[in-house]
PDB file of C-alpha atoms in Angstrom:
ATOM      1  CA  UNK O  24      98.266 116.649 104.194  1.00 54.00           C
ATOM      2  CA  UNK O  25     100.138 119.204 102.703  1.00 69.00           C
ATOM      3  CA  UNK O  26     102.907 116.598 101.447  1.00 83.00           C
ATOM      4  CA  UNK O  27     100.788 113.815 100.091  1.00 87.00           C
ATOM      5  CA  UNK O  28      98.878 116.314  97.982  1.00 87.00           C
ATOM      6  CA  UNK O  29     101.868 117.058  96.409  1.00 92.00           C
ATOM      7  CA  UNK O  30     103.304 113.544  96.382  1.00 95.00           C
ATOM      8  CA  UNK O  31     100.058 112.786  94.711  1.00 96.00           C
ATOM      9  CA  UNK O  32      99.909 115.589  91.822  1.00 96.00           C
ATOM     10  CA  UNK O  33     103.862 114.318  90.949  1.00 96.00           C
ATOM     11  CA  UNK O  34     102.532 110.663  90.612  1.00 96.00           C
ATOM     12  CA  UNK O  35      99.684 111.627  88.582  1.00 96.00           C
ATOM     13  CA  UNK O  36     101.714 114.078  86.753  1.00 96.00           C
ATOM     14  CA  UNK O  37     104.562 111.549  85.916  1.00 96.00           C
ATOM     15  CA  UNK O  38     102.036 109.209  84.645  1.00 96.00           C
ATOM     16  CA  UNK O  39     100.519 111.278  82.520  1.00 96.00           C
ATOM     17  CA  UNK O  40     103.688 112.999  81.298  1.00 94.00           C
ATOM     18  CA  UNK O  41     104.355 113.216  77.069  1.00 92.00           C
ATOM     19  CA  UNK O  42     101.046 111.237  76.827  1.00 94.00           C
ATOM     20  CA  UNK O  43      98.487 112.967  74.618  1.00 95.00           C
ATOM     21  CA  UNK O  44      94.979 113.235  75.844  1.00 97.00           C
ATOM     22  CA  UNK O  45      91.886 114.437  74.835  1.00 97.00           C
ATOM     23  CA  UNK O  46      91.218 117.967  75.869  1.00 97.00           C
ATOM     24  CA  UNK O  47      88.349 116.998  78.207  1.00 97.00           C
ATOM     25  CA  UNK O  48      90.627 114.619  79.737  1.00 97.00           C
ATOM     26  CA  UNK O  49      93.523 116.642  79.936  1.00 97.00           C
ATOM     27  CA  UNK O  50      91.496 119.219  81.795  1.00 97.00           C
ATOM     28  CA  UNK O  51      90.195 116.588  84.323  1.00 96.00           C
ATOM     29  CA  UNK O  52      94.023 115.657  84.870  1.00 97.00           C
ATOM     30  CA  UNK O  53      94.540 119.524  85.363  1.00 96.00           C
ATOM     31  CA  UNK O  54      92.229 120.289  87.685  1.00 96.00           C
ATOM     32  CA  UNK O  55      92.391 116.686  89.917  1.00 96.00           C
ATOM     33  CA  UNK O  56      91.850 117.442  93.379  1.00 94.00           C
ATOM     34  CA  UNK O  57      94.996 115.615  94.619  1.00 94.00           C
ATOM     35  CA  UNK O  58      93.850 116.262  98.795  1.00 93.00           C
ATOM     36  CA  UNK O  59      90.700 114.090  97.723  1.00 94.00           C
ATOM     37  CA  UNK O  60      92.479 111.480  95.879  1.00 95.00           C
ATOM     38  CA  UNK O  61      95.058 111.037  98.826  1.00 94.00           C
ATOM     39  CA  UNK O  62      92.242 110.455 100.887  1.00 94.00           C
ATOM     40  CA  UNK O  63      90.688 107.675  98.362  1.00 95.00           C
ATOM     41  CA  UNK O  64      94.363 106.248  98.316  1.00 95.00           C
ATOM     42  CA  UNK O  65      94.461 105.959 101.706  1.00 94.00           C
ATOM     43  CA  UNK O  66      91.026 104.575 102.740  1.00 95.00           C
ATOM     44  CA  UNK O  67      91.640 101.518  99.830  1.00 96.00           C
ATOM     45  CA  UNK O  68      95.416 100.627 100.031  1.00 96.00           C
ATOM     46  CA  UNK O  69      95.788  97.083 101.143  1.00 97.00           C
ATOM     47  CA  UNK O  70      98.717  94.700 101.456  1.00 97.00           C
ATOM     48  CA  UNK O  71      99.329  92.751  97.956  1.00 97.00           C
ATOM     49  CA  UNK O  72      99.907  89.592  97.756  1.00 97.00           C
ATOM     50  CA  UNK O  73     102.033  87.365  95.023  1.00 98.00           C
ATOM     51  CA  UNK O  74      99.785  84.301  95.631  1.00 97.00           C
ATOM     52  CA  UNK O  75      96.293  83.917  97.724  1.00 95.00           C
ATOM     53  CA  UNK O  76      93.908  81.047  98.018  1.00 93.00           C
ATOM     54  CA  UNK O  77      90.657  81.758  99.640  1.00 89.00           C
ATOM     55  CA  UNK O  78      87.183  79.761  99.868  1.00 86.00           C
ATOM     56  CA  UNK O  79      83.520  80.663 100.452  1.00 79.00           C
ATOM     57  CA  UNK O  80      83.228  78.326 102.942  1.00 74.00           C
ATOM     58  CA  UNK O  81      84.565  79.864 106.953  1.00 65.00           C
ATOM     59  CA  UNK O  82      86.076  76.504 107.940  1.00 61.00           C
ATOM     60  CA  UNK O  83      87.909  76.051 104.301  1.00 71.00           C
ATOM     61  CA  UNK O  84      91.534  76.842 103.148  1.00 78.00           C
ATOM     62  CA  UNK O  85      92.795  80.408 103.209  1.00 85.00           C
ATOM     63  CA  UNK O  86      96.271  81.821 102.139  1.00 89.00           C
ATOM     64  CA  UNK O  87      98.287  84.196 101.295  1.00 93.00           C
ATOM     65  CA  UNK O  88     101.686  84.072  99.855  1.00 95.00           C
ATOM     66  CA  UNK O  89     104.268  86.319 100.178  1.00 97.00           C
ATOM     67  CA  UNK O  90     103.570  90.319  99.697  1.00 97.00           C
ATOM     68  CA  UNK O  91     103.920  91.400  96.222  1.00 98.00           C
ATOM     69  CA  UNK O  92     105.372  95.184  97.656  1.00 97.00           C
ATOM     70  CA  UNK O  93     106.475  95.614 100.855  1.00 95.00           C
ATOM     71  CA  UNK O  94     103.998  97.889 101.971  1.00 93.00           C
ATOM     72  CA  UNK O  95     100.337  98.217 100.833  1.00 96.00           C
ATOM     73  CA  UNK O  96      99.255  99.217  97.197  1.00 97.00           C
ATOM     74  CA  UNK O  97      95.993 100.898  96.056  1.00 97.00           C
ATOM     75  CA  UNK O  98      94.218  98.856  93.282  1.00 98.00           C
ATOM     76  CA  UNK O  99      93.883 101.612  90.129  1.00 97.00           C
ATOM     77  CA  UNK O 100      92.304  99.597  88.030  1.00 95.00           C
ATOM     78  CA  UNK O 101      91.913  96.346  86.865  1.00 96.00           C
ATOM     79  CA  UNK O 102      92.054  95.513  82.885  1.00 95.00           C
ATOM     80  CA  UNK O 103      90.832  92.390  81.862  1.00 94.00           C
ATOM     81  CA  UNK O 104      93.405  91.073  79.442  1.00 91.00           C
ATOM     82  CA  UNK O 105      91.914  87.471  79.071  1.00 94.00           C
ATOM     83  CA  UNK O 106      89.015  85.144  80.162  1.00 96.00           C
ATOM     84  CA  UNK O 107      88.459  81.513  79.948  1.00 95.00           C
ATOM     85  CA  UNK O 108      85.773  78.817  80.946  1.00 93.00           C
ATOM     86  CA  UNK O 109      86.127  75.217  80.376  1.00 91.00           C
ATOM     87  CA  UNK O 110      83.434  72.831  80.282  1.00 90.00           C
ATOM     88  CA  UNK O 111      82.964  71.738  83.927  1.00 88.00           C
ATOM     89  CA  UNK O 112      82.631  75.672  85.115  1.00 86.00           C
ATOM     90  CA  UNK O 113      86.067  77.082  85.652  1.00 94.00           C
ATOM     91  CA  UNK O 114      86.639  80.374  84.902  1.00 96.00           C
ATOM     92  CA  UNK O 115      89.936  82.113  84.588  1.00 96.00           C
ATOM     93  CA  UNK O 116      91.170  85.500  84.274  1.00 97.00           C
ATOM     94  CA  UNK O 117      94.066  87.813  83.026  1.00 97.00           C
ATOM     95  CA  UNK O 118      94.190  90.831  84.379  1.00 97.00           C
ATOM     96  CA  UNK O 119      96.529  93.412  83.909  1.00 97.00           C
ATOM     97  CA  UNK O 120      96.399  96.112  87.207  1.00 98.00           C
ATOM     98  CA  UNK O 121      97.562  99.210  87.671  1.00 98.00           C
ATOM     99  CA  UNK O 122      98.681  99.427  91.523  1.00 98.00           C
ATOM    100  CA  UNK O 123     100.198 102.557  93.217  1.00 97.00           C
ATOM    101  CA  UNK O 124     102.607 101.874  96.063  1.00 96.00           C
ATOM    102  CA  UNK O 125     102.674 103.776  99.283  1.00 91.00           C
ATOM    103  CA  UNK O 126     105.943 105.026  97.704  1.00 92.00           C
ATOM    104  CA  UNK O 127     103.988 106.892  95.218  1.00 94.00           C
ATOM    105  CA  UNK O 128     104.917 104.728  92.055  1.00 96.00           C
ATOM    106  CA  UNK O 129     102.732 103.261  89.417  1.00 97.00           C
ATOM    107  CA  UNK O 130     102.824  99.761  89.226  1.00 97.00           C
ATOM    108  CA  UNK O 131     101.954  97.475  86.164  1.00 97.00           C
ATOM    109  CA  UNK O 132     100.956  93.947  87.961  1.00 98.00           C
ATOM    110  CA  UNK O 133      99.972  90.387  86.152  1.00 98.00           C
ATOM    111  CA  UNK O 134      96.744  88.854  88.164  1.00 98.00           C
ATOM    112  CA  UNK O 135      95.948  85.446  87.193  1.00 98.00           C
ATOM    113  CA  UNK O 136      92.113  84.530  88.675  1.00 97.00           C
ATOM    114  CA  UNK O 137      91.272  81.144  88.640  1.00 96.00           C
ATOM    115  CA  UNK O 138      87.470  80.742  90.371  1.00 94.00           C
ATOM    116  CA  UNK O 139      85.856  77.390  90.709  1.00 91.00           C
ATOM    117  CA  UNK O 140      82.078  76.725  91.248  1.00 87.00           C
ATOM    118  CA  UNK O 141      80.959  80.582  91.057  1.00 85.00           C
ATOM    119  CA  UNK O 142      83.466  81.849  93.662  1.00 83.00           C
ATOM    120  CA  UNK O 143      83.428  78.281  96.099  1.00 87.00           C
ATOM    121  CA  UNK O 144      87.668  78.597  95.612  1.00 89.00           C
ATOM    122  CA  UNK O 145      89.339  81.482  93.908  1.00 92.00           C
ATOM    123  CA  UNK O 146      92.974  81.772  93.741  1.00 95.00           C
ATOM    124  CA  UNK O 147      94.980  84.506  92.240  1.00 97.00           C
ATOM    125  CA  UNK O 148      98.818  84.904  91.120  1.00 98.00           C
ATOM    126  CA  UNK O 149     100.423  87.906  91.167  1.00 98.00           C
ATOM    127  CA  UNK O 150     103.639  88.927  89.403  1.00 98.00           C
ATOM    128  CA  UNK O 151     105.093  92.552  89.181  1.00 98.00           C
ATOM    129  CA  UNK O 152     105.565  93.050  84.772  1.00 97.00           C
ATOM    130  CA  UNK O 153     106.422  97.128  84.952  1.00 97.00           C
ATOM    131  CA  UNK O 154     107.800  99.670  87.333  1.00 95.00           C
ATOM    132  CA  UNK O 155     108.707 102.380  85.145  1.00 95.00           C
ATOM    133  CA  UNK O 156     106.190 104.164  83.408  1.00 93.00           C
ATOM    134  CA  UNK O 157     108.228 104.141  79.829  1.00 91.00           C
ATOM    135  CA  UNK O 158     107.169 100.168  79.647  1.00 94.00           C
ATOM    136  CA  UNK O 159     103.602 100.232  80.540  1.00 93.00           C
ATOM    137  CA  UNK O 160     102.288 100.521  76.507  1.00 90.00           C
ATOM    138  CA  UNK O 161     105.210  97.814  75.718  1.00 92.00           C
ATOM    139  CA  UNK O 162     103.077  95.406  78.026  1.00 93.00           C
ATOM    140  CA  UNK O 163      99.924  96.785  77.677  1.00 92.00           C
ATOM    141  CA  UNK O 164      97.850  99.125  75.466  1.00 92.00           C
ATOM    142  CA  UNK O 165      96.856 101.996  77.978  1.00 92.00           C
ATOM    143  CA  UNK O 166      94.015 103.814  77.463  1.00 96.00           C
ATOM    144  CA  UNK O 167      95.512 107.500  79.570  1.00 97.00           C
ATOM    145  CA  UNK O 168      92.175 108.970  78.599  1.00 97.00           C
ATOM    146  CA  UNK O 169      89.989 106.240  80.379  1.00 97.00           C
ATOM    147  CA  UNK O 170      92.940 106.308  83.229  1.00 97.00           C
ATOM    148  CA  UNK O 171      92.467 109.840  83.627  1.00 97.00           C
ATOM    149  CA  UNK O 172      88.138 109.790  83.891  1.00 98.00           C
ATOM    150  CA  UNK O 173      89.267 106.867  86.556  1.00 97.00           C
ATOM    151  CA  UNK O 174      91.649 109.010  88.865  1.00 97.00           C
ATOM    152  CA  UNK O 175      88.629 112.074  88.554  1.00 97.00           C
ATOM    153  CA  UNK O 176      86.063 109.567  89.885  1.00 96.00           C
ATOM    154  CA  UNK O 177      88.398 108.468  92.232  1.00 95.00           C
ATOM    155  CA  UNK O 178      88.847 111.722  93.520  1.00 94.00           C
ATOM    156  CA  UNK O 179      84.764 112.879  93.326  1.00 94.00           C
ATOM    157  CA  UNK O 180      84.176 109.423  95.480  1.00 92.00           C
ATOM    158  CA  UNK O 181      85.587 111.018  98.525  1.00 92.00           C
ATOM    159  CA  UNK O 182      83.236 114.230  98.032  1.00 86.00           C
ATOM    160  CA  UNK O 183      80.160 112.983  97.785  1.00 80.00           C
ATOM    161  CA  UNK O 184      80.314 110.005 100.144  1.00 85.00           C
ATOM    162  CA  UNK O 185      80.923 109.378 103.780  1.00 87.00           C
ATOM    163  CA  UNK O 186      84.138 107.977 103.650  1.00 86.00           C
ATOM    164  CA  UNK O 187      86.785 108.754 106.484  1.00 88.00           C
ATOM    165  CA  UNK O 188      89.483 111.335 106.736  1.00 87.00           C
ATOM    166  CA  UNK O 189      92.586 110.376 107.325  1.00 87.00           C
ATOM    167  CA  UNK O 190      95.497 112.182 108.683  1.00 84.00           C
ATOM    168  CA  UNK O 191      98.302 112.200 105.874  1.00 77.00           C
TER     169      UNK O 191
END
């Protein structure tokens, strides 16, 4: 456990590194209880895919593409970058997510959502647009404050709920 705490608190701290916060903000960042967050890491990472169909319906289509990463990613957060609906009920969806590898690295991630008839089919379209944390605000403006409130939450959610404990 000992090594993924520390694994964790570099990640965070790298992210977070020559950006200026607020001072609440910059104390939650300080004071992150990385042993908690591992745990929250842990219990959500999931394999990635670059492309994945799936329907509402049990004896419908269902696929996935190849795997974004080669090993499973925690989901940050989401940022909705873009939405559209067209007439007949089809909605879709830029997001820009913030993944974090099993590898401990940031990753900046393009999800295109397309959901038809209120979530009958929903596809999504993943591309990889950053790995290094210098080109994050080129694609994206970052809001490291909210980021930082996220990753505190993150880390309170495996206090005050029954989630497992995994061995790290």
């Amino acid at each position: 456990m000992f090594k993924k705490k520390i694994e964790v608190r570099n990640a965070v701290d790298n992210l977070f590194c020559g950006v200026e916060l607020d001072p609440h903000e910059e104390k939650l960042v300080k004071n992150l209880n990385c042993d908690h967050l591992a745990q929250v890491f842990q219990h959500r990472k999931e394999i990635v895919y670059a492309y994945s169909i799936w329907t509402e319906e049990a004896s419908c289509c269902e696929y996935r593409g190849e795997q974004l990463f080669p090993f499973p990613a925690t989901l940050i957060c989401p940022i909705l970058h873009m939405i559209s609906v067209s007439e007949s009920g089809i909605i879709s969806e830029r997001f820009i997510e913030i993944w974090l590898t099993d590898d401990m690295r940031f990753v900046l991630v393009s999800n295109l959502r397309t959901d038809i008839n209120d979530g009958e089919f929903i596809s999504a379209y993943r591309e990889v647009k950053a790995t290094d944390l210098d080109e994050f605000q080129e694609i994206i403006d970052l809001d490291y404050n909210m980021l930082a409130r996220l990753l505190a939450e993150m880390a309170d959610e495996y206090t005050n709920s029954p989630m497992p404990t995994y061995e790290l």
